[in-house]
Coordinates of N, CA and C in Angstrom, one line a residue:
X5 N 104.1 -31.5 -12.5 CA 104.3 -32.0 -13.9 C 105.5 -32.8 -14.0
X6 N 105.5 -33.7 -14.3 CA 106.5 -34.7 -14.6 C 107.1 -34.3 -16.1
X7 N 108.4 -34.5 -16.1 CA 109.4 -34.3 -17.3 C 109.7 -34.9 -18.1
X8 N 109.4 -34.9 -19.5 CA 109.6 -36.1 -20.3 C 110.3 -35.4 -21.6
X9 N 110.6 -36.5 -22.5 CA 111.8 -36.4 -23.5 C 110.7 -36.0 -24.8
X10 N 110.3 -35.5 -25.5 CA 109.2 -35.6 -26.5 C 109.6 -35.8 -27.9
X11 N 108.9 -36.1 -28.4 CA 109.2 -36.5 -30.4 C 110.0 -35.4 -30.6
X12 N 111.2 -35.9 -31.6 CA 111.5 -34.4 -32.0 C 111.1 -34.2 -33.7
X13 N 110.1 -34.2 -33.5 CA 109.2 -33.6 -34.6 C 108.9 -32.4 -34.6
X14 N 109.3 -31.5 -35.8 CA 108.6 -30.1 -35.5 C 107.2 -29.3 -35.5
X15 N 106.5 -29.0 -34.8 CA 105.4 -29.0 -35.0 C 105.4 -27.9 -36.1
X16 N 104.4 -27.6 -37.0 CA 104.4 -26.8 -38.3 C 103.5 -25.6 -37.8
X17 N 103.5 -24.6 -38.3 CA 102.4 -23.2 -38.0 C 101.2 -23.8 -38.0
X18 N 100.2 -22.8 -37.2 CA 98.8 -23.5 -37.6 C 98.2 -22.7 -39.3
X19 N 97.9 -23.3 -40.2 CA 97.8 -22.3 -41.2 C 96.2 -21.6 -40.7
X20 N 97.0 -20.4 -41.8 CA 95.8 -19.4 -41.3 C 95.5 -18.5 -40.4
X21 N 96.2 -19.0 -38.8 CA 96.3 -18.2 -38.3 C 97.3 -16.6 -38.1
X22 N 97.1 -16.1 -37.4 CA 97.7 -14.8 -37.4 C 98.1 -14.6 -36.2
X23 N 99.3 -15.1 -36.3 CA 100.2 -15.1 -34.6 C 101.0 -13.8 -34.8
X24 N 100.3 -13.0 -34.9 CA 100.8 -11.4 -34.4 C 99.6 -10.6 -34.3
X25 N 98.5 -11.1 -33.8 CA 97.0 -10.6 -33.1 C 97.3 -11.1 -31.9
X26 N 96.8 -10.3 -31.0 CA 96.3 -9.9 -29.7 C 95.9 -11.4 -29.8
X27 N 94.3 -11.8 -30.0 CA 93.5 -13.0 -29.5 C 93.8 -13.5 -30.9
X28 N 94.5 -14.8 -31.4 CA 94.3 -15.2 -32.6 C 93.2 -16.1 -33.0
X29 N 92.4 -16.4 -31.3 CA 91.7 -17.6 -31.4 C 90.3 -16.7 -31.1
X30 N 89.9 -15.4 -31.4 CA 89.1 -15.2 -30.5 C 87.9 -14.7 -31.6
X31 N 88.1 -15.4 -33.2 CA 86.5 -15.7 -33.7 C 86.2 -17.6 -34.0
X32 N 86.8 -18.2 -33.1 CA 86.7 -19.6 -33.1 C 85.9 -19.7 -31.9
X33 N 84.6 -20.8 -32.0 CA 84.3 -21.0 -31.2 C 84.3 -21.5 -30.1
X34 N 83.7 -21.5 -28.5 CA 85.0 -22.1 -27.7 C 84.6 -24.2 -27.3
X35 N 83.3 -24.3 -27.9 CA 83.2 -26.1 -28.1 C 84.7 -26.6 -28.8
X36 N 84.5 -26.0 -30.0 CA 85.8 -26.6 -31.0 C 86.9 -25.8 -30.3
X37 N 87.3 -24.7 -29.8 CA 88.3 -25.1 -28.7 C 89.0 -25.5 -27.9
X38 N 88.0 -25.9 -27.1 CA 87.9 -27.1 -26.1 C 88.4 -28.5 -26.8
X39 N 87.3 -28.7 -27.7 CA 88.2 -30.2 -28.5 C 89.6 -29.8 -29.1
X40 N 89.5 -28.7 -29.8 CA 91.2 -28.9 -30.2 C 92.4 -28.8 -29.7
X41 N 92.0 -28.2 -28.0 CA 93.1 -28.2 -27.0 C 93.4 -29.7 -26.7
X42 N 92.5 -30.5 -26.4 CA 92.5 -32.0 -26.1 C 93.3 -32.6 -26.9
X43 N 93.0 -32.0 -28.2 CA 94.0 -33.3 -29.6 C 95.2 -32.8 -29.4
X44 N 95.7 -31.5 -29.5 CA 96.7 -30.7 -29.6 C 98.0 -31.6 -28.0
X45 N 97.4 -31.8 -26.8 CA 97.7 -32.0 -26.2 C 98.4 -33.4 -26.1
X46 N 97.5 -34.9 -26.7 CA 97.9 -35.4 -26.7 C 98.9 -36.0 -28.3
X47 N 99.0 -34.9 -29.0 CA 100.1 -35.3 -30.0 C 101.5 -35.3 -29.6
X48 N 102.5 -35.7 -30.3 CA 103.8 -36.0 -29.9 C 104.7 -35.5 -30.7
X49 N 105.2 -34.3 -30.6 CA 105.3 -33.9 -29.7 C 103.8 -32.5 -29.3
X50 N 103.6 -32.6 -28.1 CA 102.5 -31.7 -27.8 C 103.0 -30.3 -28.6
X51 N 101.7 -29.8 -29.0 CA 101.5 -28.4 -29.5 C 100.9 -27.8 -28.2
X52 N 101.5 -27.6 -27.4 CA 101.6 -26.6 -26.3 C 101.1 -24.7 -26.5
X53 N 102.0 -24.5 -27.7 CA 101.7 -22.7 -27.5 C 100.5 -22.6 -28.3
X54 N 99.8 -23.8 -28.8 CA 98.5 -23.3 -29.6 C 97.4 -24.0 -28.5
X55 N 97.4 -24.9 -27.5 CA 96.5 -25.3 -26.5 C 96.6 -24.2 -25.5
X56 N 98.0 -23.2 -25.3 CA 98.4 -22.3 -24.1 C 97.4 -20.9 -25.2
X57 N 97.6 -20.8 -26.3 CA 96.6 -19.4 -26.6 C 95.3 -20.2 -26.9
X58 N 94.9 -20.8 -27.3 CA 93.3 -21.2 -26.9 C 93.4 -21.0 -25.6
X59 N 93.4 -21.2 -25.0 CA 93.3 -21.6 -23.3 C 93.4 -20.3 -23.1
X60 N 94.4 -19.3 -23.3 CA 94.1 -17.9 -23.2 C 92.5 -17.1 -23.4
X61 N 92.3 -17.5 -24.4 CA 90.9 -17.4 -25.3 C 89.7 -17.3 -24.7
X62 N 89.7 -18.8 -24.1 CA 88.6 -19.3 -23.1 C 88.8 -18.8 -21.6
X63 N 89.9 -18.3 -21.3 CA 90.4 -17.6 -20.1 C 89.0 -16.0 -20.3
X64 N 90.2 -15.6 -20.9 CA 88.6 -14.1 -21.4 C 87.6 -14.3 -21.0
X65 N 86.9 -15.2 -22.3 CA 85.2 -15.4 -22.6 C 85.1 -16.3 -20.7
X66 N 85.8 -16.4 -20.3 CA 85.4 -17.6 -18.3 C 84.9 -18.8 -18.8
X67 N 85.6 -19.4 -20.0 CA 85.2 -20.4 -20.7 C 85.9 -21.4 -20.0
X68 N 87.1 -21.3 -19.2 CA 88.7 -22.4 -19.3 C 88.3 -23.6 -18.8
X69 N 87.2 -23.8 -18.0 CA 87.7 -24.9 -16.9 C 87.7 -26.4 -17.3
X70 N 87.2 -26.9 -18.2 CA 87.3 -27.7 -19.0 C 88.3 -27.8 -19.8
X71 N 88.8 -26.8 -20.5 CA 90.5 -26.9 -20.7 C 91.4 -27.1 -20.0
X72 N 91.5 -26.6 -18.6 CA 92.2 -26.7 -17.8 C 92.2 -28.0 -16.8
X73 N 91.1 -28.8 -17.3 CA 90.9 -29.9 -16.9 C 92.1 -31.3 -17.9
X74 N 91.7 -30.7 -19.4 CA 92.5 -31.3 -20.1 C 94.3 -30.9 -20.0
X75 N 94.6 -29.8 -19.8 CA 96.0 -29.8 -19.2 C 96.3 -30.2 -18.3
X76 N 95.8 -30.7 -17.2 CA 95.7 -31.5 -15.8 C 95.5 -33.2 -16.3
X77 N 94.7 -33.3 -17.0 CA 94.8 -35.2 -17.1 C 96.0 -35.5 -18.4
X78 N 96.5 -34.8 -19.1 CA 97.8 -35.4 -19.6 C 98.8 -34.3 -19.3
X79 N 98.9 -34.4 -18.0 CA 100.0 -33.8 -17.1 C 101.3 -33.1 -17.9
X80 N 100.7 -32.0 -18.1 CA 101.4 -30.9 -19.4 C 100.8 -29.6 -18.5
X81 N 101.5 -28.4 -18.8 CA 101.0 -27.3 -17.7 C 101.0 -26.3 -19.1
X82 N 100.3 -25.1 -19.1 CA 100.3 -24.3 -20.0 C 101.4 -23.5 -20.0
X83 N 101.7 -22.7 -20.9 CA 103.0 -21.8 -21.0 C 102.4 -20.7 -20.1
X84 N 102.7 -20.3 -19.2 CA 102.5 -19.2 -18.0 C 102.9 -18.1 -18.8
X85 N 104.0 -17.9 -19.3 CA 104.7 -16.8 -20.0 C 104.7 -15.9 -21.0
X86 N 103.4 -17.3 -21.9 CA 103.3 -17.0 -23.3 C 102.5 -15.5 -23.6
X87 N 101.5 -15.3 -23.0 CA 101.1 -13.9 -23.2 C 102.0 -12.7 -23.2
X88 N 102.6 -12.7 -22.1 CA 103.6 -11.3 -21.5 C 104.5 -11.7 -22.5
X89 N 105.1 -12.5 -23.2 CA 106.0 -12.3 -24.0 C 105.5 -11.9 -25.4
X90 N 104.3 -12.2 -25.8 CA 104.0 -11.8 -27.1 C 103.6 -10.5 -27.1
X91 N 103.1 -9.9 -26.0 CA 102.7 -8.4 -25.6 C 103.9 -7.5 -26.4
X92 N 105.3 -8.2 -25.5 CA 106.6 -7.3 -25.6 C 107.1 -7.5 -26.9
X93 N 107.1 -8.6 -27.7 CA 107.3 -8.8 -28.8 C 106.5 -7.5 -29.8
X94 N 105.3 -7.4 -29.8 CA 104.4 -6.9 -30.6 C 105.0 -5.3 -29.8
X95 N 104.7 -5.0 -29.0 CA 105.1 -3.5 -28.5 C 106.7 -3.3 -28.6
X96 N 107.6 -3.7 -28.7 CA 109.1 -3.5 -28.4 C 109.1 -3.8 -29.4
X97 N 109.1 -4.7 -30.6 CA 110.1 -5.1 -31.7 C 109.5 -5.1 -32.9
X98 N 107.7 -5.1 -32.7 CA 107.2 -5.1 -34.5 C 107.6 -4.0 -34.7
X99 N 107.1 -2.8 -34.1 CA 107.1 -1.4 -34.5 C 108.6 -1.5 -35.2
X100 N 109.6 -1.7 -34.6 CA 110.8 -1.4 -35.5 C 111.0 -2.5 -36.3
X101 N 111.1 -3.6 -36.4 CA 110.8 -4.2 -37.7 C 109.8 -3.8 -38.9
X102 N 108.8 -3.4 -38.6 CA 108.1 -2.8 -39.9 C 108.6 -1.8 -40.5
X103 N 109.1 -0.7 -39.3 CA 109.6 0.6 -39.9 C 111.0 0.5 -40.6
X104 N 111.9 -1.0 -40.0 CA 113.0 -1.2 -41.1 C 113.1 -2.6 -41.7
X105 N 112.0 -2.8 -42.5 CA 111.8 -3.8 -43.3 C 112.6 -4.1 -44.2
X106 N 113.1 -5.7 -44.5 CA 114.3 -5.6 -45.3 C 113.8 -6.0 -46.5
X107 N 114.7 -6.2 -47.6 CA 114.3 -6.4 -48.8 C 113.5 -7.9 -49.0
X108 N 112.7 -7.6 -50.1 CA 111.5 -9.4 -50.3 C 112.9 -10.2 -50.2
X109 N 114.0 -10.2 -50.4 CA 114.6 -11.4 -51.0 C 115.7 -11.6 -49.8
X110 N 115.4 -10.9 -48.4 CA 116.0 -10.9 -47.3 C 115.6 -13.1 -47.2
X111 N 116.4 -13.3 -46.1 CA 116.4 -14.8 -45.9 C 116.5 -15.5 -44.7
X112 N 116.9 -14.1 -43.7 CA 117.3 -14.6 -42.5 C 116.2 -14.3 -41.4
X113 N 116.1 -15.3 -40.4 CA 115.4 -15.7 -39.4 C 115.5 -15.7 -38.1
X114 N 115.2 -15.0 -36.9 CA 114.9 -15.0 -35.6 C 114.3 -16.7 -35.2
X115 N 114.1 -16.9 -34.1 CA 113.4 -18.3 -34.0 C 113.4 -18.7 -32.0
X116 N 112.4 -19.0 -31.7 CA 112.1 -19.3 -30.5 C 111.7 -20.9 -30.3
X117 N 112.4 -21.3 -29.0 CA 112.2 -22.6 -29.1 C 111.8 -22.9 -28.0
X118 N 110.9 -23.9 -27.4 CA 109.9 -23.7 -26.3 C 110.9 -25.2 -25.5
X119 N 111.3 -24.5 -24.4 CA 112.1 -25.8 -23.9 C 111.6 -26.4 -22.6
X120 N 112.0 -27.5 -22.0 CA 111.4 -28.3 -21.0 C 112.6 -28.1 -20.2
X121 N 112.2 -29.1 -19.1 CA 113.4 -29.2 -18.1 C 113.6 -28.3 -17.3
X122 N 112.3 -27.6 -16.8 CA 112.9 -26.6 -15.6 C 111.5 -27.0 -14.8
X123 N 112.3 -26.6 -13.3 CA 111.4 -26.6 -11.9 C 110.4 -25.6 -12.2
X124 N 109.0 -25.8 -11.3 CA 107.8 -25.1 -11.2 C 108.5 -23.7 -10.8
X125 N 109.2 -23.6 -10.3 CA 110.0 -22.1 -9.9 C 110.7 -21.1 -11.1
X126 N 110.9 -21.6 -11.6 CA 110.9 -20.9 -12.9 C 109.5 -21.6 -14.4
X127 N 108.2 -21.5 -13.3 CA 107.3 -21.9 -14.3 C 107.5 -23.0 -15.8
X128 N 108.4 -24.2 -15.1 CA 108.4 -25.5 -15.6 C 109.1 -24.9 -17.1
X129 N 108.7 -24.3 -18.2 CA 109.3 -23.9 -19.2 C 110.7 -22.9 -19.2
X130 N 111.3 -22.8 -20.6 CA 112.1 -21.8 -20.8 C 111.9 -21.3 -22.2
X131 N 112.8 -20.5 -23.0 CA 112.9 -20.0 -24.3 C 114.0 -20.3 -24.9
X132 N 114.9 -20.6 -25.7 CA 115.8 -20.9 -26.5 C 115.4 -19.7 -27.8
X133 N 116.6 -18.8 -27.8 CA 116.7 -17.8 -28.8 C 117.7 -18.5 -29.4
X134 N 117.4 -18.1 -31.3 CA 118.7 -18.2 -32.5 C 118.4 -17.7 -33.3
X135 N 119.1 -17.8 -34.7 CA 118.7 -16.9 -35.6 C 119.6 -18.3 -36.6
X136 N 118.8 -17.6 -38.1 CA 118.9 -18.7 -39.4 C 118.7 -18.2 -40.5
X137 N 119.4 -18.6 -41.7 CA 118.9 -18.5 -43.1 C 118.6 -20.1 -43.1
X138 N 118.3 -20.9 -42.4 CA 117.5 -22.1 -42.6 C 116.2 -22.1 -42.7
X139 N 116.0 -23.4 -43.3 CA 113.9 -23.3 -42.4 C 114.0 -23.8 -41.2
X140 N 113.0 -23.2 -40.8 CA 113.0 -23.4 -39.0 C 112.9 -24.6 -39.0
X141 N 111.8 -25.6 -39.5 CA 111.8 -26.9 -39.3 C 113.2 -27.9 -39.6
X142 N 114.2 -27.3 -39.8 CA 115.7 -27.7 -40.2 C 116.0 -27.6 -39.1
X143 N 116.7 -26.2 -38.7 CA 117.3 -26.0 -37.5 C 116.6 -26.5 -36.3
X144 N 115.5 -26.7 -36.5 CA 114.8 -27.5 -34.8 C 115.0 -28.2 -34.8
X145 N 115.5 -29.5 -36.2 CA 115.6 -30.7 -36.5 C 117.1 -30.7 -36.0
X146 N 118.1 -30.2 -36.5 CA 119.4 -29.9 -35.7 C 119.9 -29.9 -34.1
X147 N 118.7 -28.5 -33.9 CA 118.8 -28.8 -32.3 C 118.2 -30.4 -31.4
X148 N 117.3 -30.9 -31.7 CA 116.9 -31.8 -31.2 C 117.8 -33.4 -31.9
X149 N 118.7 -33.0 -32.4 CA 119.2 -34.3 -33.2 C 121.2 -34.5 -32.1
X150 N 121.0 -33.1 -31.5 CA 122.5 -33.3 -31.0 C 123.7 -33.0 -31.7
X151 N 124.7 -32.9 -31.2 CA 126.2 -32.2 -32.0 C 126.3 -30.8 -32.2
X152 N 127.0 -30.9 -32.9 CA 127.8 -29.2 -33.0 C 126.9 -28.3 -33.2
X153 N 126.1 -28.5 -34.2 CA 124.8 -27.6 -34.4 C 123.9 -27.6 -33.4
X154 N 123.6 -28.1 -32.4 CA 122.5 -28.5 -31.7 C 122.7 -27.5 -30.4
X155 N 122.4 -27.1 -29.3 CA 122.4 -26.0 -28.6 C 122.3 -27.0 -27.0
X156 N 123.0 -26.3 -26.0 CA 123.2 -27.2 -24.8 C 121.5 -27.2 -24.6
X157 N 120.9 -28.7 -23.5 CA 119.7 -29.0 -23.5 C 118.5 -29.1 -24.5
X158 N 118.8 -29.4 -25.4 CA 117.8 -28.6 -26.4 C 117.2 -30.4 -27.2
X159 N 118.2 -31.2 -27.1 CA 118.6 -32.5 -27.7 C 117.3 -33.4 -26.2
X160 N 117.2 -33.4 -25.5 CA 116.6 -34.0 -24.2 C 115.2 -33.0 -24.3
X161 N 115.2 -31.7 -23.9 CA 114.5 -30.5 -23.6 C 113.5 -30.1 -24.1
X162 N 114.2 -29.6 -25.7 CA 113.7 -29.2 -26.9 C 112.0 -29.6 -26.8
X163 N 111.2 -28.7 -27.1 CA 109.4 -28.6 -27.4 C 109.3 -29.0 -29.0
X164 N 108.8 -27.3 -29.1 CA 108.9 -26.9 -30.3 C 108.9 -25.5 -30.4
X165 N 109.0 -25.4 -31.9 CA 109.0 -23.5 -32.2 C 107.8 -23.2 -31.2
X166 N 108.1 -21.0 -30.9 CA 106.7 -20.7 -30.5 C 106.5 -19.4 -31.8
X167 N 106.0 -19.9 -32.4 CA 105.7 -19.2 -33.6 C 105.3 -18.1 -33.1
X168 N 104.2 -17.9 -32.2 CA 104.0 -16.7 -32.0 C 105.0 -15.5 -31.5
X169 N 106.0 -15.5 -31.1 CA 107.3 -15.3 -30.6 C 108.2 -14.6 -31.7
X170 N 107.8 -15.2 -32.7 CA 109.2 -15.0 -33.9 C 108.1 -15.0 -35.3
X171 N 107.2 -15.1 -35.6 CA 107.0 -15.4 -37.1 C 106.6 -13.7 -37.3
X172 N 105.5 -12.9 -36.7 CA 105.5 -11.3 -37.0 C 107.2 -11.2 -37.2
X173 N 107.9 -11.3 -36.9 CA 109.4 -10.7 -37.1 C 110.4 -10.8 -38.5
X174 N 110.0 -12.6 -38.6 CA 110.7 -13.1 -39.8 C 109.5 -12.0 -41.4
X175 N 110.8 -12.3 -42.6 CA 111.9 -12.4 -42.5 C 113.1 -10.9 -42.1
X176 N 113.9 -11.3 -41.2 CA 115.3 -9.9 -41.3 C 116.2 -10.4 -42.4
X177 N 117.2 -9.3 -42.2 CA 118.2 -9.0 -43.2 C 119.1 -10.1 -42.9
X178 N 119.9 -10.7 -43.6 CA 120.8 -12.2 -43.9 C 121.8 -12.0 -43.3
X179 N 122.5 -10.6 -43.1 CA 123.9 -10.4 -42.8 C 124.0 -11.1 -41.6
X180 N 125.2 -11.8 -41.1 CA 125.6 -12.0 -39.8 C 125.1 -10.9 -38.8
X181 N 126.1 -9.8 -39.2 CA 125.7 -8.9 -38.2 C 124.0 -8.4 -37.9
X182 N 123.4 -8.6 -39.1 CA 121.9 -8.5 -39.2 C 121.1 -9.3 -37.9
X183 N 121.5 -10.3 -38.6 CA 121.0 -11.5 -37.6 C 121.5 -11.3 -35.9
X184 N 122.7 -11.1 -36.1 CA 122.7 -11.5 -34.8 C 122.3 -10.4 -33.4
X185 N 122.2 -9.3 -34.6 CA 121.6 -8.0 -34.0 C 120.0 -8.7 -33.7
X186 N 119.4 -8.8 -34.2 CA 118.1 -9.8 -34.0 C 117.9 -10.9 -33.0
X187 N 118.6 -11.1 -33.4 CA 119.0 -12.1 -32.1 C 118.6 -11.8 -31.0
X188 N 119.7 -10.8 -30.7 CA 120.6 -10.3 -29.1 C 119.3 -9.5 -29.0
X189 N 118.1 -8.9 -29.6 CA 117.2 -7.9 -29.1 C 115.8 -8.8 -29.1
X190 N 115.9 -9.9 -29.5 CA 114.5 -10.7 -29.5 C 114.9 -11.5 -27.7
X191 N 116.4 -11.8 -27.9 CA 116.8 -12.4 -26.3 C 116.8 -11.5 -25.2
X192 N 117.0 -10.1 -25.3 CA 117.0 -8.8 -24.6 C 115.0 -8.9 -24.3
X193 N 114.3 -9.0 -25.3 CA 113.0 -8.4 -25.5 C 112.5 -9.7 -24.3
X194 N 112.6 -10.9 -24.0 CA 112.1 -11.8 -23.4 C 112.5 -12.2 -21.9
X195 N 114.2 -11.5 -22.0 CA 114.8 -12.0 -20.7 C 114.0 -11.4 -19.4
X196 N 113.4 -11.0 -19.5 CA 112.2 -9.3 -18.3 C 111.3 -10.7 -17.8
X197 N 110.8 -11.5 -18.9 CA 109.6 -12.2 -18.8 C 109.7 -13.1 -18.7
X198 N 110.8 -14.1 -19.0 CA 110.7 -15.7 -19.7 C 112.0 -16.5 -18.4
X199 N 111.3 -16.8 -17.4 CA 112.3 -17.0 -16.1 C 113.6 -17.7 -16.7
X200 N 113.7 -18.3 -17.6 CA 114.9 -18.8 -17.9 C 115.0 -18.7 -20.1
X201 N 115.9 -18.0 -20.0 CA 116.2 -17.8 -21.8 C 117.9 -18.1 -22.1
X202 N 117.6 -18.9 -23.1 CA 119.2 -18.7 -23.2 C 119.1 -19.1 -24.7
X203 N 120.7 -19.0 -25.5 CA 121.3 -18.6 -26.6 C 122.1 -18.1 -27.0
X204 N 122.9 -17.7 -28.1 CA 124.3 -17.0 -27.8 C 123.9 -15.3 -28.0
X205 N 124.3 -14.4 -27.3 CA 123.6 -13.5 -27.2 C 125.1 -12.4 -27.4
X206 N 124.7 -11.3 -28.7 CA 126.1 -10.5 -28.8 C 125.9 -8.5 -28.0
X207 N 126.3 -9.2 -26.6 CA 126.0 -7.8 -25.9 C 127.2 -7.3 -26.3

């Protein structure tokens, strides 16, 4: 796979979906899967983690090969990772996020950022962990724009959010310390699985 610089546009949630299910894709059928992996692929910047869980989908049902055909002709590789990381998310971190749910008027945010720029040996992708009382589509807009806000590689690198990753989680508690406690355990929860993660992390 060849390495390229992508829009730094942020891609938006898919509405509707429920990116804290197991199969989010798995009462869509897999024709219109197949086409929407195709579109998804060639937009700018690619929607990756929603062609990588369709493609999951059709993996199951022994549907892929046609998908996997379309991540082969616009030379983009699926997220390898994305499963085993939502597993650990959903097992390690909802449970205690539900059980300490912060107040409706809580504001602060976890956030995962799907990065480029690495060799097939660490499975071509990475993760970029942060945390925010921003909208995500702000702070991605930050990181991919450069300077002081912006995070090393992220400006060249930078994907997009992986919603699936972080949206079960949002919103936590606002405090610094809140957040950055969030942080450091959403970056802990992925480093097992995600060959390369980085962010500021408070061990």
């Amino acid at each position: 796979m060849e390495h390229r610089r992508h829009a730094p546009d942020c891609n938006p949630p898919l509405d509707g979906l429920d990116y804290a299910c197991s199969r989010p894709f798995s009462k869509w059928k897999s024709g219109h899967l197949d086409t929407l992996i195709g579109g998804w692929l060639q937009l700018q910047p690619p929607c990756l983690e929603l062609a990588t869980l369709a493609l999951e989908e059709l993996t199951i049902r022994r549907e892929d090969l046609q998908a996997r055909m379309k991540f082969a002709n616009a030379d983009l590789e699926p997220i390898a990772w994305l499963a085993d990381a939502r597993h650990s998310v959903r097992d390690v971190l909802l449970p205690d996020i539900q059980e300490t749910a912060p107040k409706s008027s809580a504001r602060g945010k976890v956030y995962v950022i799907l990065r480029g720029g690495y060799t097939e040996t660490n499975l071509w992708y990475g993760a970029y962990v942060g945390s925010t009382t921003r909208p995500i589509a702000k702070r991605f807009a930050e990181h991919r724009a450069g300077g002081p806000r912006s995070a090393r590689g992220l400006p060249t690198h930078g994907i997009e959010p992986l919603y699936s990753l972080f949206a079960p989680l949002n919103p936590v508690a606002s405090s610094r310390g809140k957040l950055r406690e969030w942080e450091t355990r959403l970056h802990e929860c992925l480093a097992p699985i995600v060959p390369k993660v980085t962010g500021d992390v408070a061990f």
